[in-house]
Coordinates of C-alpha atoms in Angstrom, one line a residue:
M1 CA -16.9 -18.2 -44.5
T2 CA -18.7 -15.0 -43.8
S3 CA -19.2 -13.6 -40.3
S4 CA -22.4 -14.4 -38.4
H5 CA -22.7 -10.7 -37.5
E6 CA -22.2 -7.7 -39.8
T7 CA -21.1 -5.6 -36.9
P8 CA -19.8 -6.5 -33.4
P9 CA -22.7 -7.6 -31.2
A10 CA -23.4 -5.8 -27.9
T11 CA -23.6 -9.2 -26.1
L12 CA -22.5 -12.7 -26.9
D13 CA -25.9 -14.3 -26.4
T14 CA -25.6 -16.3 -29.6
T15 CA -22.8 -18.1 -31.3
L16 CA -20.3 -15.7 -33.0
E17 CA -18.5 -16.7 -36.1
L18 CA -16.0 -14.2 -37.4
T19 CA -13.9 -13.8 -40.5
P20 CA -11.4 -11.2 -39.2
G21 CA -11.4 -9.2 -42.5
D22 CA -15.1 -8.6 -42.2
W23 CA -14.7 -6.1 -39.3
P24 CA -12.4 -3.2 -38.8
S25 CA -9.1 -4.1 -37.0
R26 CA -10.1 -2.1 -33.9
E27 CA -13.3 -4.1 -33.5
V28 CA -11.4 -7.4 -33.9
Y29 CA -9.0 -6.1 -31.2
F30 CA -11.8 -5.4 -28.8
L31 CA -13.4 -8.8 -29.4
M32 CA -10.1 -10.7 -28.9
T33 CA -9.2 -8.8 -25.7
G34 CA -12.8 -9.3 -24.4
L35 CA -12.9 -13.0 -25.0
V36 CA -10.0 -13.9 -22.6
I37 CA -10.9 -12.5 -19.2
P38 CA -9.7 -11.7 -16.7
R39 CA -6.9 -10.6 -19.0
P40 CA -3.6 -9.8 -17.3
I41 CA -1.5 -6.9 -18.5
A42 CA 2.2 -7.3 -18.9
W43 CA 3.9 -4.1 -17.8
V44 CA 7.2 -4.8 -19.5
S45 CA 10.4 -3.0 -18.5
T46 CA 13.4 -3.2 -20.7
V47 CA 16.6 -1.3 -21.3
D48 CA 18.2 -0.5 -24.7
A49 CA 21.8 -1.2 -25.6
E50 CA 22.9 2.0 -23.9
G51 CA 21.0 1.2 -20.7
R52 CA 18.1 3.6 -21.1
R53 CA 14.9 2.4 -19.4
N54 CA 11.6 1.7 -21.1
L55 CA 8.3 0.7 -19.5
A56 CA 5.2 -0.1 -21.5
P57 CA 2.0 -2.2 -21.1
H58 CA 1.2 -5.1 -23.4
S59 CA -2.4 -6.4 -23.6
Y60 CA -1.5 -9.8 -25.0
F61 CA 0.4 -11.6 -22.3
N62 CA 0.1 -15.0 -20.6
V63 CA 2.0 -17.9 -19.0
V64 CA 2.6 -20.7 -21.5
A65 CA 4.6 -23.2 -19.5
H66 CA 5.7 -23.8 -15.9
E67 CA 8.6 -26.3 -16.2
P68 CA 10.7 -24.4 -17.0
P69 CA 8.6 -21.2 -16.6
H70 CA 7.8 -19.4 -19.8
V71 CA 5.7 -16.3 -20.5
V72 CA 4.7 -14.7 -23.8
F73 CA 3.7 -11.2 -24.7
S74 CA 2.9 -9.6 -28.0
S75 CA 4.0 -6.2 -29.4
S76 CA 1.9 -4.3 -31.9
G77 CA 4.6 -3.3 -34.4
V78 CA 8.2 -2.7 -33.7
K79 CA 8.2 -0.4 -30.7
D80 CA 10.9 0.4 -28.1
T81 CA 10.0 -2.7 -26.0
L82 CA 10.5 -5.1 -28.9
R83 CA 13.7 -3.3 -30.1
N84 CA 15.1 -3.5 -26.6
V85 CA 14.2 -7.2 -26.1
R86 CA 15.8 -8.0 -29.4
A87 CA 19.0 -6.0 -28.5
T88 CA 19.5 -7.3 -25.0
G89 CA 17.5 -10.5 -24.7
E90 CA 16.1 -9.5 -21.3
F91 CA 12.9 -8.0 -19.9
V92 CA 10.8 -7.9 -16.7
V93 CA 7.1 -8.4 -16.6
N94 CA 5.7 -6.3 -13.8
L95 CA 2.2 -7.5 -12.8
V96 CA -0.5 -4.8 -12.8
T97 CA -2.9 -4.4 -9.9
M98 CA -5.6 -1.8 -9.4
D99 CA -3.3 0.4 -7.3
V100 CA -0.9 0.9 -10.2
V101 CA -3.4 0.9 -13.1
E102 CA -3.3 4.7 -13.6
A103 CA 0.5 4.7 -13.8
M104 CA 0.4 1.8 -16.2
N105 CA -2.1 3.6 -18.4
F106 CA 0.2 6.6 -18.5
T107 CA 3.0 4.5 -19.9
A108 CA 0.9 3.5 -22.8
T109 CA 1.8 6.9 -24.3
D110 CA 4.1 6.7 -27.3
F111 CA 7.1 8.4 -25.7
P112 CA 10.3 9.1 -27.7
S113 CA 12.9 6.3 -27.2
D114 CA 15.1 8.5 -25.0
E115 CA 12.3 9.2 -22.5
D116 CA 12.2 7.3 -19.2
E117 CA 8.6 6.2 -18.6
F118 CA 9.4 5.3 -15.0
G119 CA 9.9 9.0 -14.3
W120 CA 6.9 10.2 -16.3
A121 CA 4.6 7.6 -14.5
E122 CA 6.2 8.4 -11.2
V123 CA 7.0 4.8 -10.4
T124 CA 10.2 3.6 -8.7
P125 CA 12.7 1.6 -10.6
V126 CA 14.5 -1.0 -8.4
P127 CA 17.3 -3.3 -9.5
S128 CA 16.3 -6.8 -10.7
R129 CA 18.2 -9.8 -9.3
T130 CA 19.0 -11.6 -12.5
V131 CA 18.5 -9.3 -15.5
A132 CA 19.5 -5.7 -16.4
P133 CA 16.0 -4.1 -16.8
A134 CA 14.6 -2.6 -13.6
R135 CA 11.5 -3.8 -11.8
V136 CA 8.7 -1.5 -10.8
A137 CA 8.8 -1.2 -7.0
E138 CA 5.1 -0.5 -6.8
A139 CA 4.2 -3.7 -8.7
R140 CA 3.4 -6.7 -6.4
A141 CA 5.0 -9.3 -8.6
H142 CA 7.8 -9.3 -11.1
L143 CA 8.9 -12.0 -13.6
E144 CA 12.6 -11.5 -14.6
C145 CA 12.9 -13.0 -18.1
R146 CA 15.4 -13.9 -20.7
V147 CA 14.3 -14.3 -24.3
V148 CA 14.0 -17.9 -25.6
E149 CA 12.5 -17.0 -29.0
T150 CA 10.8 -14.2 -30.9
V151 CA 8.1 -15.0 -33.4
A152 CA 6.7 -12.6 -36.0
A153 CA 2.9 -12.5 -35.9
G154 CA 0.3 -10.1 -37.1

């Protein structure tokens, strides 16, 4: 199959058929993230094996079950968040609202592993109730999570 459009359309006023290899990866990303809206952002806090904090946004996130509750998020490549989740089996999803969006955007920076994004973004870490990673005090909701499974994708 070939794509119905040689380049990404400005609007979706006609049916779009896409073979992902036909467009640059960045264009496919914008299409995928634009199709599922409103799209929540997972602002994931983790700690590494030594207890160093990490905080990073993840665009691909959603609830996948409610009984028992399960969420999923995707990491582009093996970054600090994924390394920490694999090492400790725990993470916190801090829900992003407009009042923290600037701080969240700041944490998208590719910081060295030993840098604490909480400090750089000037947000307050508070202890979680059931997992080691801190919650973001300024976030209005937090999902304290334990890993059930990791799946390689992409």
